[in-house]
Short mmCIF file of C-alpha atoms and ligand atoms in Angstrom, two decimals:
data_model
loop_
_atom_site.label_atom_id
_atom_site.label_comp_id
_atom_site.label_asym_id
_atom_site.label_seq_id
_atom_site.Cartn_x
_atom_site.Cartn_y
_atom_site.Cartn_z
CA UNK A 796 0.00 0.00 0.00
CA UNK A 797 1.53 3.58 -0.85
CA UNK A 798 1.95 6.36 1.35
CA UNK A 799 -1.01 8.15 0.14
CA UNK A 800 -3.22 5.80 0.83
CA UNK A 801 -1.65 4.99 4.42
CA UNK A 802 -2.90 8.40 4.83
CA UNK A 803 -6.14 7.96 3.83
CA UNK A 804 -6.56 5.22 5.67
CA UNK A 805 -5.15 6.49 8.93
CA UNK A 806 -7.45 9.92 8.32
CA UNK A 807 -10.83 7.21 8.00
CA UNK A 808 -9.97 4.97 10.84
CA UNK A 809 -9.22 8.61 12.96
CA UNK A 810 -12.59 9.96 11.75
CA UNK A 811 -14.36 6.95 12.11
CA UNK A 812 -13.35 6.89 16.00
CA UNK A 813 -14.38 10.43 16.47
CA UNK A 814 -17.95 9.57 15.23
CA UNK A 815 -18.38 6.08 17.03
CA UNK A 816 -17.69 8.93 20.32
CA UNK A 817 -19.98 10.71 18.81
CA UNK A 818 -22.52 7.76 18.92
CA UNK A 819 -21.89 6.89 22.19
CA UNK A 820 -22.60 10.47 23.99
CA UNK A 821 -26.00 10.23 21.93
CA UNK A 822 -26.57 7.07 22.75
CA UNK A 823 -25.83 7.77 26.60
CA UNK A 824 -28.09 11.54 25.73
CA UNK A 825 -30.91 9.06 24.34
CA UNK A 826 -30.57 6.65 27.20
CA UNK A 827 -30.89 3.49 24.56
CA UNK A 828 -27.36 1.99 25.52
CA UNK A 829 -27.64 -1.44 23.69
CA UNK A 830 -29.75 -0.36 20.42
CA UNK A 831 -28.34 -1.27 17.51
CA UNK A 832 -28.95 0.63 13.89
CA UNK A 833 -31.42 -2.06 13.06
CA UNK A 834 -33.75 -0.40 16.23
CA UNK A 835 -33.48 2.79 14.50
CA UNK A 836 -36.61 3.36 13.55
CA UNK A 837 -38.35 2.20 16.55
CA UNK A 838 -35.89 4.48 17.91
CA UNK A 839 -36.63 7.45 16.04
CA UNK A 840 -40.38 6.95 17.59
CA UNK A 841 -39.58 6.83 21.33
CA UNK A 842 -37.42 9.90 21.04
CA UNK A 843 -39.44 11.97 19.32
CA UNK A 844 -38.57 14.74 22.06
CA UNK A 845 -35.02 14.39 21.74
CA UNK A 846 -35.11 14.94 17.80
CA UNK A 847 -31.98 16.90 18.03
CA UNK A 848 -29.86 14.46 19.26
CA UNK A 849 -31.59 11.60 17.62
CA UNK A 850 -30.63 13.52 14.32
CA UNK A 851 -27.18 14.09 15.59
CA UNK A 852 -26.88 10.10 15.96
CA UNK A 853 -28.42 9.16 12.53
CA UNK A 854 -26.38 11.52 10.75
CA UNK A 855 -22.96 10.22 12.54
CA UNK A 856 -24.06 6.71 12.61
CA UNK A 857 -24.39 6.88 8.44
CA UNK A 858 -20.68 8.23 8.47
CA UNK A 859 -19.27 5.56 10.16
CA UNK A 860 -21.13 3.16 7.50
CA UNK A 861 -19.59 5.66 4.57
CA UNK A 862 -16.48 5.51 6.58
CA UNK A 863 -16.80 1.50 6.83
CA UNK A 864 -16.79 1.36 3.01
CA UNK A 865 -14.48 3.75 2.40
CA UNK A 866 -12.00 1.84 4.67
CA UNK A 867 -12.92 -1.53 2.69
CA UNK A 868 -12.23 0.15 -0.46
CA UNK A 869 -9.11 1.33 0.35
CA UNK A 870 -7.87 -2.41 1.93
CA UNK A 871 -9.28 -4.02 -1.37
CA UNK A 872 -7.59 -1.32 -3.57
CA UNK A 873 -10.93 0.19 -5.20
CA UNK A 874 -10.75 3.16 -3.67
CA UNK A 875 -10.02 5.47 -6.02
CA UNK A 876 -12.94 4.04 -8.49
CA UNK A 877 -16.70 4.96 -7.86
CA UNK A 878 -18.32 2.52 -7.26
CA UNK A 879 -21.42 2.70 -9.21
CA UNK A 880 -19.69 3.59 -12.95
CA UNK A 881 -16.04 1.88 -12.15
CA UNK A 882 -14.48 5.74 -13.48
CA UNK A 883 -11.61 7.10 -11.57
CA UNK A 884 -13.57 9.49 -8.79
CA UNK A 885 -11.11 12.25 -9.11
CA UNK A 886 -8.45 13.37 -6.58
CA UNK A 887 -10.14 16.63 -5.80
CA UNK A 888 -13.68 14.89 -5.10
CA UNK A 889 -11.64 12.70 -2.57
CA UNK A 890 -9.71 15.21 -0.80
CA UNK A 891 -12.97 16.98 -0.22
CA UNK A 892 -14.75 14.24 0.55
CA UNK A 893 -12.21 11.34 1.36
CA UNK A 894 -15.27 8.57 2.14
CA UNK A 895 -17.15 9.51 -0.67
CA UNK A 896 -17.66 5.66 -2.74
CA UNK A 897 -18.85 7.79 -6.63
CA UNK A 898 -17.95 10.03 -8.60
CA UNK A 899 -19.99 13.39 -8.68
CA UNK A 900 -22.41 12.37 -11.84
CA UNK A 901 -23.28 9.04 -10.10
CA UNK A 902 -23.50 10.83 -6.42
CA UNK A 903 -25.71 13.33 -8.34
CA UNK A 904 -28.44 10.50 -9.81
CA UNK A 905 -28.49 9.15 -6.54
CA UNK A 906 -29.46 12.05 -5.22
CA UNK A 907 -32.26 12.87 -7.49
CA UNK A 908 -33.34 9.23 -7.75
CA UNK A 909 -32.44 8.08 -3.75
CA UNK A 910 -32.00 4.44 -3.19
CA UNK A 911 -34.42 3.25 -1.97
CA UNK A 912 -37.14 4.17 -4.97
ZN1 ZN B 1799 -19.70 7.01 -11.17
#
């Protein structure tokens, strides 16, 4: 593995911590030590109230699965490919967004279309 991508790496595994602390506060904020992502949406019902925080979580607990990929990528050498279209992503795209797994026209239909329709 190159230097540049012992970077990367070692930038996703730091990030990734820093979120999964993130988590935890929430979690201990939300009082649902235990709940996995799979409870999410029963979750997202009981803390109605605590919307804020329940956001918070969500929004770090879908970076660590971006992250998660990311990190996959990079061990099984795709990373700098999107994943959706194979083309290179683009070094720029990366640096700005180093967990990103597409390129910006792919990212872009997802957007519009979202996955799950
Ligand atoms: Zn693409």
């Amino acid at each position: 593995m190159d230097s540049k991508l012992e970077n990367i790496r070692a930038w996703l595994q730091l990030r990734r911590r820093e979120l999964q602390r993130d988590v935890q506060s929430s979690m201990e904020d939300l009082k649902v030590e235990g709940h996995h992502l799979a409870d999410l949406e029963e979750l997202a019902s009981d803390v109605n109230a605590d919307g804020v925080i329940f956001e918070q979580f969500r929004t770090s607990s879908e970076s660590i699965e971006q992250i998660e990929r990311a990190l996959e990528r990079v061990e099984s050498g795709g990373y700098f490919e999107c994943e959706d279209c194979e083309q290179p992503i683009g070094g720029e795209r990366l640096e700005a967004i180093p967990f990103t797994t597409r390129c910006i026209g792919c990212q872009r239909t997802t957007e519009t279309d979202g996955p799950m329709n």
